[in-house]
Coordinates of C-alpha atoms and ligand atoms in Angstrom, one line a residue:
Chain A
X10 CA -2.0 -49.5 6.2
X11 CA -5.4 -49.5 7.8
X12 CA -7.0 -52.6 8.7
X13 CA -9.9 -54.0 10.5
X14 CA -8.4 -53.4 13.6
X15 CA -7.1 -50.1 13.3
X16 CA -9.0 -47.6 15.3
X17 CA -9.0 -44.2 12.5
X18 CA -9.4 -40.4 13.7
X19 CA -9.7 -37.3 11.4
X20 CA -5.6 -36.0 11.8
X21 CA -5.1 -32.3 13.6
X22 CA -6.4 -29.8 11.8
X23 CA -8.6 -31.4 9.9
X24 CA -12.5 -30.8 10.0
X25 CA -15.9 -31.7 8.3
X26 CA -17.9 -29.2 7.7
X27 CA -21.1 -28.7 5.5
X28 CA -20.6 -26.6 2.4
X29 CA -23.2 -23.9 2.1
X30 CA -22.6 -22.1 -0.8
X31 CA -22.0 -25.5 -2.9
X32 CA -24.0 -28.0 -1.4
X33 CA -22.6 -31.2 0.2
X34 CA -19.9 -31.7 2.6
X35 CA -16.4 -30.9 2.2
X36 CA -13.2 -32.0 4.6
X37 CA -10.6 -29.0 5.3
X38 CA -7.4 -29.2 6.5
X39 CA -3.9 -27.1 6.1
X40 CA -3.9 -26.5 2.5
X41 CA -6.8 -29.1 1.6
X42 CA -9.7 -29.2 0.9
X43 CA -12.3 -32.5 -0.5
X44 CA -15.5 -32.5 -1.4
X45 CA -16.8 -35.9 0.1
X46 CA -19.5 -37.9 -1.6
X47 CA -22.6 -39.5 0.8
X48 CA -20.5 -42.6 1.7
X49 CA -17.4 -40.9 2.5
X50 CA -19.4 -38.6 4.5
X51 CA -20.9 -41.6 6.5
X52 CA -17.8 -43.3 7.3
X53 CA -16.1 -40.4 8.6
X54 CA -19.1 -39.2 10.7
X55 CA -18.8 -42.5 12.3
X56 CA -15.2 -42.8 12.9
X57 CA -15.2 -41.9 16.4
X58 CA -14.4 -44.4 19.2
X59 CA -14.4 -47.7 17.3
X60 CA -11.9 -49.8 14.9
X61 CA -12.6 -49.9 11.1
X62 CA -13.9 -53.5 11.4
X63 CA -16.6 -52.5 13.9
X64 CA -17.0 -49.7 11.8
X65 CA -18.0 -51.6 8.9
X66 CA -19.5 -54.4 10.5
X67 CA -22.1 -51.5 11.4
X68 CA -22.5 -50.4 8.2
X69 CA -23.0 -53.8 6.7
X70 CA -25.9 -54.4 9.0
X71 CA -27.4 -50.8 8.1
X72 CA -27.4 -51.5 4.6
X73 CA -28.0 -55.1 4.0
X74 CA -25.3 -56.0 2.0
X75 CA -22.0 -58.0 2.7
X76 CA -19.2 -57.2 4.8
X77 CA -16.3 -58.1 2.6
X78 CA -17.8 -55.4 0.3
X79 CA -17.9 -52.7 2.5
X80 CA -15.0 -53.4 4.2
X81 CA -13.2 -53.4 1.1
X82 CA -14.4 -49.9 -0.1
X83 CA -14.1 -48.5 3.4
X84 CA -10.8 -49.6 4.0
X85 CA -9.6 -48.5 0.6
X86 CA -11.3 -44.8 1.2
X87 CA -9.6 -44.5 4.8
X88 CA -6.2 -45.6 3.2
X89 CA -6.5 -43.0 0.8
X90 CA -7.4 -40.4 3.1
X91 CA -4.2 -41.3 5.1
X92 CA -2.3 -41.0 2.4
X93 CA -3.2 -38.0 2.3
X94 CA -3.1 -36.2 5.5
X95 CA -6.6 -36.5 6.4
X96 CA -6.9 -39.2 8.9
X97 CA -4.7 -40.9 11.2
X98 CA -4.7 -44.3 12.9
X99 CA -3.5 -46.3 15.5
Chain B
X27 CA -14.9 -38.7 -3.3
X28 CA -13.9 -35.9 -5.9
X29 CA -11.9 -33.1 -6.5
X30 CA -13.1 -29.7 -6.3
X31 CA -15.6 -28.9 -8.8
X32 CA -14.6 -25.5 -10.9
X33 CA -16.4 -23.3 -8.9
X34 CA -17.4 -19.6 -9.8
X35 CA -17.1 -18.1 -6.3
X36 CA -13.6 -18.5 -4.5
X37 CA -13.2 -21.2 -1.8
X38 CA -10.2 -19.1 0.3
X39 CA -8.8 -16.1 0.9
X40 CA -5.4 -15.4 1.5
X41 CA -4.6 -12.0 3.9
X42 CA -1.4 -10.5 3.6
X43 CA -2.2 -8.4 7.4
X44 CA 0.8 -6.1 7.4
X45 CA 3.8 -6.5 5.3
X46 CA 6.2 -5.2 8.6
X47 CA 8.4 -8.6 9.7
X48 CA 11.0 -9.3 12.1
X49 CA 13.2 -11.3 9.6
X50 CA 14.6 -10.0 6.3
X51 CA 14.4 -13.5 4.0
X52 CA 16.3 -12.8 0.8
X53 CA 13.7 -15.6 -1.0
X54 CA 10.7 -13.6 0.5
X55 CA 7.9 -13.6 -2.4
X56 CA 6.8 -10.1 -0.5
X57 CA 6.5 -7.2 -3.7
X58 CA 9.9 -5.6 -3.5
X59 CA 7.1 -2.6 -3.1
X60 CA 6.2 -3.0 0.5
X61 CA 3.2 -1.7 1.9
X62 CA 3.8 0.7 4.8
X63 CA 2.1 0.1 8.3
X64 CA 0.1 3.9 7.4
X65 CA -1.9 1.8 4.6
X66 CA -2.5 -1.0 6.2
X67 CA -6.4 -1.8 6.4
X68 CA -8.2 -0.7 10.0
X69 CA -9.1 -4.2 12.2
X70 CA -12.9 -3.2 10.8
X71 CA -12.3 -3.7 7.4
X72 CA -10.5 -6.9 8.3
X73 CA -13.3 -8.3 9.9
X74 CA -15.6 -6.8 6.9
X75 CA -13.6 -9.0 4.6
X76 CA -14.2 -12.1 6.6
X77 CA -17.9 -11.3 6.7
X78 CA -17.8 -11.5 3.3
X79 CA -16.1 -14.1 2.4
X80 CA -18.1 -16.6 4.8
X81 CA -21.5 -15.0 2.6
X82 CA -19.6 -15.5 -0.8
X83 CA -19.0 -19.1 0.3
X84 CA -15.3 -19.5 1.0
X85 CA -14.4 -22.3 3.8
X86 CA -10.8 -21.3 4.8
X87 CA -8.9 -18.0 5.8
X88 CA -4.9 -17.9 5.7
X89 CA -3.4 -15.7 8.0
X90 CA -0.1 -14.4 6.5
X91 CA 2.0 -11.7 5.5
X92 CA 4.7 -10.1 6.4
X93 CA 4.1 -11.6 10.0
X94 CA 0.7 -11.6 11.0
X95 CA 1.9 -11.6 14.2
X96 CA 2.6 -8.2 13.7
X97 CA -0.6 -7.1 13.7
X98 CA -2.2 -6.4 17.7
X99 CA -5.9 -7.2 15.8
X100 CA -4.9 -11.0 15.0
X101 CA -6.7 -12.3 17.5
X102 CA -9.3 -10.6 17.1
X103 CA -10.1 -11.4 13.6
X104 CA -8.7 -14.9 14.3
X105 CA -12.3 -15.2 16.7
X106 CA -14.1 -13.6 13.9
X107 CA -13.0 -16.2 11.5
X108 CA -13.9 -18.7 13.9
X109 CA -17.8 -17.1 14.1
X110 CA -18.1 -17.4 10.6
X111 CA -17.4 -20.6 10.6
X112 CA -14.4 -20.5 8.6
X113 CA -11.5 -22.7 8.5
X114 CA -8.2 -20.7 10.0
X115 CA -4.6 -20.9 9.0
X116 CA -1.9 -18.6 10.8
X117 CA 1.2 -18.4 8.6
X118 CA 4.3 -17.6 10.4
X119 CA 7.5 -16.9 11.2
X120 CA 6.8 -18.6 15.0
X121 CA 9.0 -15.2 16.5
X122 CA 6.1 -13.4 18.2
X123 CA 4.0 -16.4 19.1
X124 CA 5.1 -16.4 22.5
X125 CA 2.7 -18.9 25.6
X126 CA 0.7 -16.1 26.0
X127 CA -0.6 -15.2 22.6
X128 CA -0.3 -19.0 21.9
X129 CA -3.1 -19.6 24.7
X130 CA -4.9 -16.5 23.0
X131 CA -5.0 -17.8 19.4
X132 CA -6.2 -21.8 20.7
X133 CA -9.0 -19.6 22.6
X134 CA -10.0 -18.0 19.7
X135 CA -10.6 -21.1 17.5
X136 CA -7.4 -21.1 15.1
X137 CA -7.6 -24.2 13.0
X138 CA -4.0 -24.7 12.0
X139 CA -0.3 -22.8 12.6
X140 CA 2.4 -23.6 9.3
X141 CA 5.5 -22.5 11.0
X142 CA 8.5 -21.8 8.4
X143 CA 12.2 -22.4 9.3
X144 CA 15.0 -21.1 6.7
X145 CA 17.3 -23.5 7.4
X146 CA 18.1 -26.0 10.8
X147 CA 21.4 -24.1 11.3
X148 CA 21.4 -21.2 12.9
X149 CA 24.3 -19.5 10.6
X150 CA 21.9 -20.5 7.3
X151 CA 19.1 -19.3 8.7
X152 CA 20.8 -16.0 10.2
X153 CA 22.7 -15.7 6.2
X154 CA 19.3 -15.8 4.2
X155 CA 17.2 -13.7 7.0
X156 CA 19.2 -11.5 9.0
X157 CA 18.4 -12.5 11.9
X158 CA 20.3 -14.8 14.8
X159 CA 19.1 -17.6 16.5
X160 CA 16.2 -17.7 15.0
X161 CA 15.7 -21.7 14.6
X162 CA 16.0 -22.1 18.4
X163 CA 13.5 -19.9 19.3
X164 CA 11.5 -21.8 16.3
X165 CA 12.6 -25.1 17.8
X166 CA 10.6 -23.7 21.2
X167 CA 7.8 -22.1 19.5
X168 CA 7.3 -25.9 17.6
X169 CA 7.4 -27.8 20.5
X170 CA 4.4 -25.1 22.2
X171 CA 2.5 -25.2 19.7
X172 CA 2.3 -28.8 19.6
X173 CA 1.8 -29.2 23.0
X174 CA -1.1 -27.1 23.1
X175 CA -2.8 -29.4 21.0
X176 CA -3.1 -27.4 17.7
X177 CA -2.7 -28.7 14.7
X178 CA 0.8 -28.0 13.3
X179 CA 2.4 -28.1 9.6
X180 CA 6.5 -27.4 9.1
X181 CA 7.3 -25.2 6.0
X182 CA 11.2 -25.4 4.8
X183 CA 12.0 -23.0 2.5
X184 CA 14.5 -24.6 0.5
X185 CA 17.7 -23.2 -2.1
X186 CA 21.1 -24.3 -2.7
X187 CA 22.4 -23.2 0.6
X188 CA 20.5 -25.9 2.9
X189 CA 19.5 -28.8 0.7
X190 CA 22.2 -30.6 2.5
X191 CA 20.4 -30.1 6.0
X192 CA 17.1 -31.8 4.2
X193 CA 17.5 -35.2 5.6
X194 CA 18.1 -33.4 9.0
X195 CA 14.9 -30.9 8.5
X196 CA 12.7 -34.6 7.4
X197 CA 13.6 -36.2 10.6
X198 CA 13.3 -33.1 12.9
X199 CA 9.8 -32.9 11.5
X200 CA 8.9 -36.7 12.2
X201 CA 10.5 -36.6 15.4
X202 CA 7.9 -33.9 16.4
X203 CA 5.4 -36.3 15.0
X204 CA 4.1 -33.6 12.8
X205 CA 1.4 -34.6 10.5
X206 CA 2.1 -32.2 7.6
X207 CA 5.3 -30.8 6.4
X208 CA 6.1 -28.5 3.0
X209 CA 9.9 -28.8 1.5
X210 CA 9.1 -25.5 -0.6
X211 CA 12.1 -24.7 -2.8
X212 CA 11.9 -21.2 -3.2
X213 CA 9.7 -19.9 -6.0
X214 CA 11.3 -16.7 -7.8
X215 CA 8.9 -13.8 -7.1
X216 CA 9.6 -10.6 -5.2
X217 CA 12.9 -10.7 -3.0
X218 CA 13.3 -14.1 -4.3
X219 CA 13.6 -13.1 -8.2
X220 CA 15.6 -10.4 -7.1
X221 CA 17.8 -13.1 -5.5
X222 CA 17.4 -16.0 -7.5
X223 CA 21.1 -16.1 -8.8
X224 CA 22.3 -16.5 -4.9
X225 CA 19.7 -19.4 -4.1
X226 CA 18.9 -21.4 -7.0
X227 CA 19.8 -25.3 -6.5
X228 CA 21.9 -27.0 -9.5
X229 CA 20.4 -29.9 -11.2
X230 CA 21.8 -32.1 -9.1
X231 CA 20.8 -30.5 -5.7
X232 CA 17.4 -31.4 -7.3
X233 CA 18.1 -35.0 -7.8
X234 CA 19.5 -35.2 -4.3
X235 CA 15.6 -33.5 -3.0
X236 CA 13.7 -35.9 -5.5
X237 CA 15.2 -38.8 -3.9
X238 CA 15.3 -37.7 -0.4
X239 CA 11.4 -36.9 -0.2
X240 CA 10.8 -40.4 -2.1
X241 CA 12.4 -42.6 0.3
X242 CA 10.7 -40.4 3.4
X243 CA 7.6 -40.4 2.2
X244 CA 7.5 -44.4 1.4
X245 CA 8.6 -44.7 5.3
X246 CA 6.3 -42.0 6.3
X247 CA 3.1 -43.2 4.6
X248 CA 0.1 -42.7 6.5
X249 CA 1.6 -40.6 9.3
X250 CA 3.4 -37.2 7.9
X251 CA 2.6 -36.4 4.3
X252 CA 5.2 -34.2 2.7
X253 CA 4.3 -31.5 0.2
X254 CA 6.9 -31.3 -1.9
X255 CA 7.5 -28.1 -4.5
X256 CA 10.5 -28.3 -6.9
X257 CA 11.6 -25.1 -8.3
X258 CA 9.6 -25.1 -11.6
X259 CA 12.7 -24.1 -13.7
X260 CA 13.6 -27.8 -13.6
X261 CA 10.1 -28.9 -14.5
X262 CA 9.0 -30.2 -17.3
X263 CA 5.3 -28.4 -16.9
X264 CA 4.3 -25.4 -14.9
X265 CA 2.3 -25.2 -11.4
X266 CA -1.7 -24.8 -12.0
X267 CA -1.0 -21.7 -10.3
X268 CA -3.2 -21.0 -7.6
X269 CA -5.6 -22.9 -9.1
X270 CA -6.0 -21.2 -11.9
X271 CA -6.1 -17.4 -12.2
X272 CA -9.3 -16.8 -10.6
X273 CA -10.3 -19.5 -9.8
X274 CA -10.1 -20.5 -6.4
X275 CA -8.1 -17.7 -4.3
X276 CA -8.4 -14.5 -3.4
X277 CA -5.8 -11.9 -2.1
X278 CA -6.0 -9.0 0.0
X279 CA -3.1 -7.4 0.4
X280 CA -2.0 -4.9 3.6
X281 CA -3.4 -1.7 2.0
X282 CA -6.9 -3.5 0.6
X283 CA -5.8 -4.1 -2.7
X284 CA -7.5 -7.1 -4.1
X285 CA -5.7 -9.3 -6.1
X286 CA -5.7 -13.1 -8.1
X287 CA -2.6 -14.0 -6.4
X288 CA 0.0 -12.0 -4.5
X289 CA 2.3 -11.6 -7.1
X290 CA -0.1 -10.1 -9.7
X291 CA 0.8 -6.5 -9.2
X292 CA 3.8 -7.3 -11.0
X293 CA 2.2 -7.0 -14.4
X294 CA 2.0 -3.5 -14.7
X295 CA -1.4 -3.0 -17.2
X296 CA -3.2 -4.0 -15.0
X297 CA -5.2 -2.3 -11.6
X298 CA -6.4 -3.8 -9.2
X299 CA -9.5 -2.6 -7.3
X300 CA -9.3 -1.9 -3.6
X301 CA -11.0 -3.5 0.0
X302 CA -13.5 -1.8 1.0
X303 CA -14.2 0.6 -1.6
X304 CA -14.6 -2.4 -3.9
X305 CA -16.9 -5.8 -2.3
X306 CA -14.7 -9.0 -2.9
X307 CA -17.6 -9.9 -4.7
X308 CA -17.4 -7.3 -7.4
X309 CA -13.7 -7.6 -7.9
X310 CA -13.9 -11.4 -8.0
X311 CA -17.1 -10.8 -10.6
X312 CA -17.2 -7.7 -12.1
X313 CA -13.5 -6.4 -12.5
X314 CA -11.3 -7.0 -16.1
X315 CA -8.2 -7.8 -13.8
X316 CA -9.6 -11.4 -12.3
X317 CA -11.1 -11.9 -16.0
X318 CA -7.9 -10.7 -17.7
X319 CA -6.7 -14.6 -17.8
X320 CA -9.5 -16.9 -16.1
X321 CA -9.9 -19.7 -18.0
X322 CA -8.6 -20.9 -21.4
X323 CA -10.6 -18.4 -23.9
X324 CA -7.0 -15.5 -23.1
X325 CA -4.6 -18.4 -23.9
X326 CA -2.5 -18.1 -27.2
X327 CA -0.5 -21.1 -28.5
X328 CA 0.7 -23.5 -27.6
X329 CA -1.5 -23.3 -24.3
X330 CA -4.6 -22.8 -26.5
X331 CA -4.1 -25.6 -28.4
X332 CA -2.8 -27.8 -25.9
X333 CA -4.8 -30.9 -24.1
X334 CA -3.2 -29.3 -20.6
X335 CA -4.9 -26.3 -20.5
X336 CA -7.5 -27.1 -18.1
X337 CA -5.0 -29.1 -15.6
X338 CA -2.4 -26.3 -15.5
X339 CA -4.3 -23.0 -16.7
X340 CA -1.1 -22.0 -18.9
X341 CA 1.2 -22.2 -15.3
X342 CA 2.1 -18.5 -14.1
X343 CA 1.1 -15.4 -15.8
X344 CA 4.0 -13.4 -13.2
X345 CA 6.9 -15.8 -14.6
X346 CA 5.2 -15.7 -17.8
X347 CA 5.9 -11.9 -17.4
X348 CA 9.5 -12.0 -15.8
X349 CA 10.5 -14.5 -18.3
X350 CA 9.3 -14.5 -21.2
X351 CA 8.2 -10.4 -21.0
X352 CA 5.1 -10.9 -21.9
X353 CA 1.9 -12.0 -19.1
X354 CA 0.0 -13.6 -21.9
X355 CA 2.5 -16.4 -22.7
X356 CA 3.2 -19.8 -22.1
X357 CA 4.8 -20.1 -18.7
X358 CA 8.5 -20.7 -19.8
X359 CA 8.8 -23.3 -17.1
X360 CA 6.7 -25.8 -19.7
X361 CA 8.6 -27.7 -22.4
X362 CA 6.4 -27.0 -24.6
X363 CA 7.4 -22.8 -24.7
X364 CA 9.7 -22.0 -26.9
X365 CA 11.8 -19.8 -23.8
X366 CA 12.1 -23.2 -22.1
X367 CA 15.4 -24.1 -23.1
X368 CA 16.4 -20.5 -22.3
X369 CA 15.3 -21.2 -18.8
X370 CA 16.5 -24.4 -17.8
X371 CA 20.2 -23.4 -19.2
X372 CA 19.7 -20.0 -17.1
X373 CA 18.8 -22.1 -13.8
X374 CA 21.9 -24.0 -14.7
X375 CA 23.9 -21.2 -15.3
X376 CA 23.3 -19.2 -12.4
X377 CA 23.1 -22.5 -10.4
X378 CA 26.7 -23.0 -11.1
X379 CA 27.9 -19.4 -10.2
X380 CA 29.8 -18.6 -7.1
X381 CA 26.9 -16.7 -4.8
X382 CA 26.7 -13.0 -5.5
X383 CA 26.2 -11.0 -2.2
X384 CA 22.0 -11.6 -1.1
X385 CA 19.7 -8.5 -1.0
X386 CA 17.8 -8.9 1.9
X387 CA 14.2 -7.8 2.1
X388 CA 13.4 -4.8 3.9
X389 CA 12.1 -5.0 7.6
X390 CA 9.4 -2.8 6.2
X391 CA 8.4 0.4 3.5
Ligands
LIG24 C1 5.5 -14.6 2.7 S1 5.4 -15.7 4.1 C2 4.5 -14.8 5.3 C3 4.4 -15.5 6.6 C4 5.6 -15.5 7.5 N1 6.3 -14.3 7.5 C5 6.5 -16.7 7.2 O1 7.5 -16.4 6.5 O2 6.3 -17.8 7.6 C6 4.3 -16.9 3.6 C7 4.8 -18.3 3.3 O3 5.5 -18.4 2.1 C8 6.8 -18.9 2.3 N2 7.6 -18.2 1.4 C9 8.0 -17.0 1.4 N3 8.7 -16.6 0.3 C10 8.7 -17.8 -0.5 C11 9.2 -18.1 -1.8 N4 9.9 -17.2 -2.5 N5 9.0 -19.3 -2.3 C12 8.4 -20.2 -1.5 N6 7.9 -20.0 -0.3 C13 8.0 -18.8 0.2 C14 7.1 -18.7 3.8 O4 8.0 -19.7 4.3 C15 5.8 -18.9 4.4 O5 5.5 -20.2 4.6
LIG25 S1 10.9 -11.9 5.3 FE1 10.7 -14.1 5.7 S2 9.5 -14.2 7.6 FE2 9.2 -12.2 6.7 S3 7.4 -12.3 5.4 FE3 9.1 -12.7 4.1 S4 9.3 -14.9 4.2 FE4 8.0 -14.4 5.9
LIG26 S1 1.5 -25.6 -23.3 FE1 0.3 -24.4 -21.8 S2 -1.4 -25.7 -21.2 FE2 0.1 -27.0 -22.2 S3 1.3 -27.9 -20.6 FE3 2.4 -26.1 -21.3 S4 1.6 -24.4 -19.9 FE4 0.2 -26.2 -19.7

């Protein structure tokens, strides 16, 4: 499982990339693709070099509201994105 | 976070390059009508197809075949991908992706390389593909590929001959620390129909795979996921194949033939129009063959009247075709055809048999 102190990368082969023809952003990997909604696209643009908890202590600043929140719905979105195949973590 | 919205464009395209290979797999889904290397499509009208589908909106390309290897032009087109911005899978066999076409194929900007094995023993995998020591030279071509820092996927092709070298297959692949790995059982299309009484698993081989990938996935959560495909004779519903019949996927085949899915020329009413003589655009659009069964509105009972529909599209209209004779039907595979019983006690059956001689594929047309 993710925590606070897991530091999370997109897995091989996996990229974010803007979606022209439909709008929005989508994540690609072998096989997958997901169409990522504003917040999903935040977190993972900001997953380089720092550990989920500074991650969303960040966010929590940026938008005013409280950390057990965010952390909560962040953690919850990496986990499910590790299960499938789209981050990693360390 | 969402799942793909129904979309009316595609979103990838498969390319079958060449159909010419170096192994002979008697499960190969390749049309028992192989496309010569004389028909195959010039490098320009590759690259004209890649064009098109990065203006029609499509994010990845898949590399396949035959062995795309084959083809001199894959790295070329590989780079083109990669200037269009789209995401690139290189399907393969692993036998002609030697260091120096490795280096070649990182330069230009691949995304991904699924590498398939037949078996982990070299007498399995030399029995269903004709050819010998095959899984060593896979073995070396893994570890390359891997250490030059691309990202990796492990397809087993599964059938009744290796499930007992699964467990071994799941911890080769997490021992390479592989992120992705596909236990395909063999789907029966092409060779692989031709050969399904030789290679389809009992009932209890099944049971055996079930709970194999259950317990390794639960210990590999988080670091390898495992795409697991039963053989949908056992199921209880069919595969949304590819996505729905145009829906999501589009095929070009060696010779430019455009298709919904690679099987599709099976069902002989319909044609099929051509690359470049047809746009992808106007076949995907314009042509009665990708509207023949996109959607629900085609769907007789008990698809039609079914609260499925839109989750499976009705399964596959090829093993509709091969067995229940008719493209327009139910997919047998779902409980809810009448054929179903037919073809569970027919996977059984053949299951059961002693192993008639295989029929490999041919190297080539
Ligand atoms: C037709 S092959 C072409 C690429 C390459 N020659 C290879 O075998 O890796 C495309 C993919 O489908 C898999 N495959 C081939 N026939 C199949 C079948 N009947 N059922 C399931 N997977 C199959 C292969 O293992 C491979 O991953
Ligand atoms: S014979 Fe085997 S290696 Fe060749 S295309 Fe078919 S599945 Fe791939
Ligand atoms: S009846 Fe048709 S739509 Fe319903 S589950 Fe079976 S194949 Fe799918």
């Amino acid at each position: 499982m993710i925590a606070a102190d897991s530091v999370v990368r997109l897995a091989p082969g996996v990229r974010m990339q803007q979606d022209a023809a439909r709008g929005g952003w989508v994540l690609l990997g072998p096989e997958r693709m997901l169409v990522l909604d504003d917040i999903a696209q935040l977190v993972i643009s900001r997953l380089a070099g720092q550990s989920a908890g500074e991650l969303v202590a960040a966010l929590a600043v940026e938008f005013d509201a409280p950390v057990e929140v965010i952390g909560a719905d962040v953690l919850a979105l990496l986990n499910t994105l590790a299960d499938k195949g789209f981050v990693r973590y360390g | 976070m969402a799942s793909l919205l129904p979309n009316t464009l595609p979103l990838a395209m498969l390319m079958e390059l060449t159909h010419r290979c170096p192994l002979r797999c008697a499960y190969c889904s390749n049309p028992l009508a192989l496309s010569p290397a004389s028909a195959e499509l010039p490098t320009a009208a590759w690259k004209a197809a890649l064009d098109e589908a990065a203006q029609l909106g499509m994010l990845q390309v898949h590399f396949s075949g035959g062995e795309p290897m084959a083809r001199p032009d894959l790295i070329e087109q590989v780079r083109h991908a990669t200037a269009r911005g789209l995401y690139s899978n290189l399907i393969t066999s692993g036998l002609l992706l030697d260091a120096h076409k490795l280096a070649e194929l990182v330069d230009a900007g691949l995304s991904h390389v699924q590498l398939s094995f037949q078996d982990l023993d070299e007498d399995g995998a030399q029995w269903v593909s004709g050819y010998a020591g095959g899984v060593a030279k896979k073995r070396e071509v893994a570890d390359r590929v891997l250490a030059s820092g691309l990202a990796l996927t492990l397809n087993f092709v599964m059938t009744r001959h290796n499930v007992s070298r699964l467990s071994a297959m799941l911890d080769y692949a997490e021992s390479l620390g592989v992120g992705r790995v596909e236990v395909a059982n063999t789907q029966y299309y092409g060779w692989g129909l031709k050969n399904r009484a030789a290679l389809i698993p009992t009932r209890e081989q099944l049971d055996e795979m079930n709970s194999l990938v259950a317990e390794r996935r639960a210990r590999c959560k988080g670091r390898m996921v495992i795409d697991y495909v039963i053989p949908d004779y056992y199921a209880r519903r069919p595969k949304a194949c590819m996505g729905g019949w145009g829906q999501r996927f589009i095929n070009v085949m060696p010779d430019g033939t455009i298709l919904p899915c690679h099987a599709a020329q099976t069902i002989g009413h319909l044609s099929f129009p051509r690359f470049p003589e047809s746009s992808l655009r106007a076949a995907w659009c314009e042509h009665p063959s990708f509207a023949a069964y996109r959607g629900v509105d085609w769907m007789p009972d008990p698809c039609g009247s079914c609260d499925h529909k839109e989750q499976d599209w009705g399964g596959c209209r090829c093993q509709a075709l091969a067995l229940a004779g008719d493209a327009s039907q139910t997919d047998p595979v779902c409980e809810r055809s009448p054929q179903h019983a037919q073809v569970v006690a027919l996977a059984m059956r053949e299951s059961r048999q002693p192993t008639p001689e295989l029929m490999l594929r041919q190297r080539h047309a």
